[in-house]
Coordinates of C-alpha atoms in Angstrom, one line a residue:
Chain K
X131 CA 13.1 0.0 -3.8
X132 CA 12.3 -3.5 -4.2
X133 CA 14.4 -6.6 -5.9
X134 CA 12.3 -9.4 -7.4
X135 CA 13.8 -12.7 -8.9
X136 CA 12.2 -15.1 -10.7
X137 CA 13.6 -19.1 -10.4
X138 CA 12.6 -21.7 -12.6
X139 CA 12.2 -24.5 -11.0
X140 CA 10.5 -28.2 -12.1
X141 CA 7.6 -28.2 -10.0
X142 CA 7.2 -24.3 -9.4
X143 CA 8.4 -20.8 -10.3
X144 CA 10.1 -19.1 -6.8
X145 CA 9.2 -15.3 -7.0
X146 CA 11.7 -14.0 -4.3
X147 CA 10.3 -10.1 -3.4
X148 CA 13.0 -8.6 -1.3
X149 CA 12.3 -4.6 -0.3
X150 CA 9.1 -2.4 -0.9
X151 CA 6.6 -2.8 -3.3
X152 CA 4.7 0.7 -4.2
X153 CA 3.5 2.6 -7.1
X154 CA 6.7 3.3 -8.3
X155 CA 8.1 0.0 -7.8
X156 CA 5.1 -2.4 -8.6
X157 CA 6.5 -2.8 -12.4
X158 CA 9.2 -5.5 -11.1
X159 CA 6.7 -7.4 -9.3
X160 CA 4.2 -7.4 -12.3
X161 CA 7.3 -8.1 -14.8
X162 CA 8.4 -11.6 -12.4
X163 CA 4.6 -12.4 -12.2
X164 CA 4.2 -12.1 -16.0
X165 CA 7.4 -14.0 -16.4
X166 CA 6.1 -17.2 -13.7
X167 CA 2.4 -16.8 -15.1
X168 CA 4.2 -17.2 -18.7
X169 CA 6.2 -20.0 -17.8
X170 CA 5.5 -23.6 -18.3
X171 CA 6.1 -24.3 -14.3
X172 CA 2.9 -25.3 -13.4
X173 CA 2.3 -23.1 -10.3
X174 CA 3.9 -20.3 -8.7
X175 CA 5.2 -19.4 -5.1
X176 CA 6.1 -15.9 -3.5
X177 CA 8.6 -16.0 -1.0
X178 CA 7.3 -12.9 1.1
X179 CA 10.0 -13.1 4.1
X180 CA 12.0 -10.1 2.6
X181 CA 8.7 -7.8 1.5
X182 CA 8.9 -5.1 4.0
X183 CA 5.8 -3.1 2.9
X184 CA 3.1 -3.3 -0.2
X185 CA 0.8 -0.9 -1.2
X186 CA -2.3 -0.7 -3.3
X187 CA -0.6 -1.0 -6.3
X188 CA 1.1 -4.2 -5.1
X189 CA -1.8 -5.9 -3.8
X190 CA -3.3 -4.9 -7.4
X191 CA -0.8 -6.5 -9.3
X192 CA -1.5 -9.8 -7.3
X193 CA -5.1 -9.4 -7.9
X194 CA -4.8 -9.0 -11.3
X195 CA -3.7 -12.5 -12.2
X196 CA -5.7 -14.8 -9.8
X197 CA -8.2 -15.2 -13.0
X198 CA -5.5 -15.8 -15.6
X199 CA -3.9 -18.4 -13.1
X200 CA -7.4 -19.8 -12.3
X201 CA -7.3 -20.2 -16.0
X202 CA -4.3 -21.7 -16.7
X203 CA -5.0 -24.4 -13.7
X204 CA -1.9 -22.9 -12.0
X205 CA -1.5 -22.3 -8.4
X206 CA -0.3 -19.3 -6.7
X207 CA 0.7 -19.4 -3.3
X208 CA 2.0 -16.8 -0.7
X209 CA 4.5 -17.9 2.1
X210 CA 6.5 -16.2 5.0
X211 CA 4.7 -13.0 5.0
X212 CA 5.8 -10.7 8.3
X213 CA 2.2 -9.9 10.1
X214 CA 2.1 -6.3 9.0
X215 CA 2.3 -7.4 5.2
X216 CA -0.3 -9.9 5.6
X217 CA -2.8 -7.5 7.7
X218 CA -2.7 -5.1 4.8
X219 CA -4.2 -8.2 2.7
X220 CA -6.9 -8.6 5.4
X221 CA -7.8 -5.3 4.9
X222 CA -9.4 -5.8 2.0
X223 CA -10.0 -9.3 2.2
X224 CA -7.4 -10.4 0.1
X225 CA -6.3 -13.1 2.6
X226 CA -9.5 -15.5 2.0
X227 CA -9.3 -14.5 -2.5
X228 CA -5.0 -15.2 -2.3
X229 CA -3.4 -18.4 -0.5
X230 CA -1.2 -17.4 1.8
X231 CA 1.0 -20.0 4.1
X232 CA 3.6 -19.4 7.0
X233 CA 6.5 -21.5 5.7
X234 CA 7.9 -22.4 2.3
X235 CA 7.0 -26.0 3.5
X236 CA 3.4 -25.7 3.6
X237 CA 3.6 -23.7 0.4
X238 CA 4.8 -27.1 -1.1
X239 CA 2.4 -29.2 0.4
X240 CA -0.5 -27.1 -1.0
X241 CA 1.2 -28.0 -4.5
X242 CA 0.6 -31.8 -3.5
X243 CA -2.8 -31.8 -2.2
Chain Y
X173 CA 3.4 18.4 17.7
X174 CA 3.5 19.3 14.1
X175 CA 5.6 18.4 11.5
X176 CA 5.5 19.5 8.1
X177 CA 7.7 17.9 4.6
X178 CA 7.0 18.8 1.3
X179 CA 8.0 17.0 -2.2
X180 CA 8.0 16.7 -5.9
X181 CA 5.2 14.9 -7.8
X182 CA 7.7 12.3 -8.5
X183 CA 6.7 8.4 -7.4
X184 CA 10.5 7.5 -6.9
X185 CA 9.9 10.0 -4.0
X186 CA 7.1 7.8 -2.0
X187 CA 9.5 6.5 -0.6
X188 CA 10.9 9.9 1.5
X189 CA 7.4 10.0 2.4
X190 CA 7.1 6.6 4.2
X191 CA 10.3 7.2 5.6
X192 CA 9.7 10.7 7.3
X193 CA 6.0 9.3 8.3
X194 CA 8.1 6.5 9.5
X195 CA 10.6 8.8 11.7
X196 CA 8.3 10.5 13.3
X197 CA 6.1 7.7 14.1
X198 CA 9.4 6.1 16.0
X199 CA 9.3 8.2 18.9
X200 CA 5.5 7.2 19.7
X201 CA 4.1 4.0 21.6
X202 CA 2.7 2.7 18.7
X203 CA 2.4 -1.4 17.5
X204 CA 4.2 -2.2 13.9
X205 CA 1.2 -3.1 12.6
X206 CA -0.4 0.5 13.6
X207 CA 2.4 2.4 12.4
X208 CA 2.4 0.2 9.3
X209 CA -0.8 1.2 8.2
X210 CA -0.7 4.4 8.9
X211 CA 2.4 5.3 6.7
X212 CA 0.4 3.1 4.1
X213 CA -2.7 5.6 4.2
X214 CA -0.6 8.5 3.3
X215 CA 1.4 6.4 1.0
X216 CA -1.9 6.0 -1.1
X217 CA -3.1 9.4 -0.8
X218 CA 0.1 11.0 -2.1
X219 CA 0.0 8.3 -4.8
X220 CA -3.4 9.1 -5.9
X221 CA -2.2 12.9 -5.7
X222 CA 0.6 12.8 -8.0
X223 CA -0.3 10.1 -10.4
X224 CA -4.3 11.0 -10.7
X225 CA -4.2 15.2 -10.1
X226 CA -0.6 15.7 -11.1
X227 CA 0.2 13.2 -13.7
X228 CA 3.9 12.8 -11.9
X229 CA 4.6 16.4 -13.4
X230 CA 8.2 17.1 -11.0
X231 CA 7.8 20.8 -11.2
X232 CA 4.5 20.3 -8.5
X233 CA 4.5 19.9 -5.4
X234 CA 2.5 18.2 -2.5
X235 CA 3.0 19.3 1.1
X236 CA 2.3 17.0 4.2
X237 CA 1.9 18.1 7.6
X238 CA 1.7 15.9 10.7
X239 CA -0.5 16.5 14.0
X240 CA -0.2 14.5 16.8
X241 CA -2.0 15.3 19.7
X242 CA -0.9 13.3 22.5
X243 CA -3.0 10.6 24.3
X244 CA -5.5 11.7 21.4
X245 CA -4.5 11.0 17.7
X246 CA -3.0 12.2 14.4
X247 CA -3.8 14.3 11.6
X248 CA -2.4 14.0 8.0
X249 CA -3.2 17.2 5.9
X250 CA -2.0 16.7 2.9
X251 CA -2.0 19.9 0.6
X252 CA -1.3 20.5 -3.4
X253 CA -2.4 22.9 -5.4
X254 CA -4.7 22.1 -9.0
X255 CA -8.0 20.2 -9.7
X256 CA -8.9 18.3 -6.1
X257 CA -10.0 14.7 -6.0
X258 CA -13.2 14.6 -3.8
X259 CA -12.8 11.3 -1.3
X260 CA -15.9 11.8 0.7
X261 CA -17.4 11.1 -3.1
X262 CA -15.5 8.3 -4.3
X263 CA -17.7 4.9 -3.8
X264 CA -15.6 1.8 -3.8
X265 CA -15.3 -0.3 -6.3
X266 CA -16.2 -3.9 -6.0
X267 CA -13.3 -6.2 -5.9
X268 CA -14.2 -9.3 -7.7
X269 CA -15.0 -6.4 -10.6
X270 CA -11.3 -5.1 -10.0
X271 CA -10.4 -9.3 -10.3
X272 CA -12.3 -9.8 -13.6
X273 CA -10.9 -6.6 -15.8
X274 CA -7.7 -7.7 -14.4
X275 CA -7.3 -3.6 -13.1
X276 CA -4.5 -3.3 -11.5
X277 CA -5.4 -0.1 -9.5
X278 CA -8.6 1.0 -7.8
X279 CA -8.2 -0.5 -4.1
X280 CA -5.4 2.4 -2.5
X281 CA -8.4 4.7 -1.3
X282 CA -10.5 1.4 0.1
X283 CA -6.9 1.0 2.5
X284 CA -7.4 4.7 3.2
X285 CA -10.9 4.6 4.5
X286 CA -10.8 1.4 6.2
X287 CA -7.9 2.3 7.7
X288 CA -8.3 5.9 8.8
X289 CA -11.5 7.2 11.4
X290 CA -11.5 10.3 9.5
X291 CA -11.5 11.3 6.1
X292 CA -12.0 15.4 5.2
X293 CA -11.4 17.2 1.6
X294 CA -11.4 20.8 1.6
X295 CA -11.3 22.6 -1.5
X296 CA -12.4 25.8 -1.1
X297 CA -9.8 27.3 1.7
X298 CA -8.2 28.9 -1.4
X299 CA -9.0 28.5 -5.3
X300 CA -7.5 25.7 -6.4
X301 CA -5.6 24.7 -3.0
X302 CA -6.7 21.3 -1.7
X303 CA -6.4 20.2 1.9
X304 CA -7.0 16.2 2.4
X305 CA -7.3 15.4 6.2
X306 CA -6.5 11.9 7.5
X307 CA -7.7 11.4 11.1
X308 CA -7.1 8.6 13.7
X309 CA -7.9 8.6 17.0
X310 CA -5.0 6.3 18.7
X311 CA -3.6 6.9 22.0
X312 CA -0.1 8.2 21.2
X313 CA 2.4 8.8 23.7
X314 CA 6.0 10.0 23.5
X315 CA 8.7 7.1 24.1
X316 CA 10.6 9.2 26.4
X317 CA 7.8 9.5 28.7
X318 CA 7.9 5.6 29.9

């Protein structure tokens, strides 16, 4: 079960992922996503303090929209991931392809520089 | 010790899965991050199962049976009945492929093999019933035991 909310902000969409992401619950993730990628915020942060696991099918949903972001010029950003979320991203070398901080503060200051 | 669960094709019941890998996990010396990954491994093999062999039909089933072997390591078998999916003759895809056709599936068997030591598919124990063995050698000890 996982609960994902999307917040419009000026600067930056807040994706808030709060439970488990697998291949039955991926959908919400890829729904917010779409919604933040679809916005006109120009870049988008994940707050990753409440993700409690990901699987495959949630690091593939992350995956699939580092070209359109690319793209669009939009940033996404990572933050506040627990260290047994983020060494499931090293796994597969998804820490060095995603940007992924410790704290919501550095998120922001990657948005600056 | 062996343990043994068995469920429905259904992905809304992943979940049972991590959480009875989960349990049984608790009683052993193990880090987060160790347990973590293993319950991901047969998270993605029992995903692969019922989305790719048993198209999330309810009515099949998959079995999982847990080994551990004390000081030594863990088995996974994971059993269902129907057309097998050979691991040992998948060949993984390359990610920045996966990252340009913006597919949003393809990696859950990379986690397996990167994560397991051992990865074994036996077909032909019985037509049609498949056996998929997980292997890690990790030294597992009991809780009580400290």
């Amino acid at each position: 079960m996982v609960k994902v909310s999307v917040d419009l902000l000026d600067n930056y969409c807040l994706i808030q992922v709060d439970g488990e992401v697998d291949a039955s619950s991926s959908i919400h993730l890829d729904e917010a996503m779409q919604k933040a990628v679809d916005a006109s915020c120009p870049n988008v942060l994940v707050d990753c303090s409440k993700l409690n696991y990901i699987s495959s099918a949630g690091l593939g949903v992350f995956m699939s929209y580092i070209q359109e972001m690319e793209a669009k010029e939009k940033k996404l950003i990572l933050f506040n991931m627990s260290e047994k979320v983020y060494k499931v991203f090293e796994i597969l070398g998804l820490h060095q392809l995603l940007s992924i901080v410790d704290t919501e503060q550095e998120a922001k200051k990657e948005l600056v520089g | 010790m062996t343990y043994s669960f068995k469920v429905p094709c259904c992905k809304d019941r992943l979940q049972s899965i991590r959480d009875f890998v989960n349990n049984i996990l608790s009683s052993y010396n193990l880090s987060d991050v160790d347990a973590h990954q293993l319950v991901l491994a047969v998270d993605e093999v029992c995903a692969n199962l019922m989305i790719h062999s048993h198209h999330c039909n309810p009515s099949e089933n998959i079995e999982l049976k847990i080994r551990v072997e004390h000081g030594r390591g863990i088995t996974f078998e994971i059993r269902d009945e129907g057309n097998g999916f050979n691991f040992c003759e998948y060949r993984e895809p390359d990610l920045n492929e996966i990252i340009g056709t913006k597919r949003k599936g393809g990696v859950g068997l990379m986690l397996v093999r990167r994560i397991m030591d051992k990865i074994e598919y036996d077909c032909c124990a019985k037509k049609h019933h498949n056996i998929y063995r997980l292997r890690k050698s990790l030294n597992f000890t009991p809780k009580d035991n400290l």
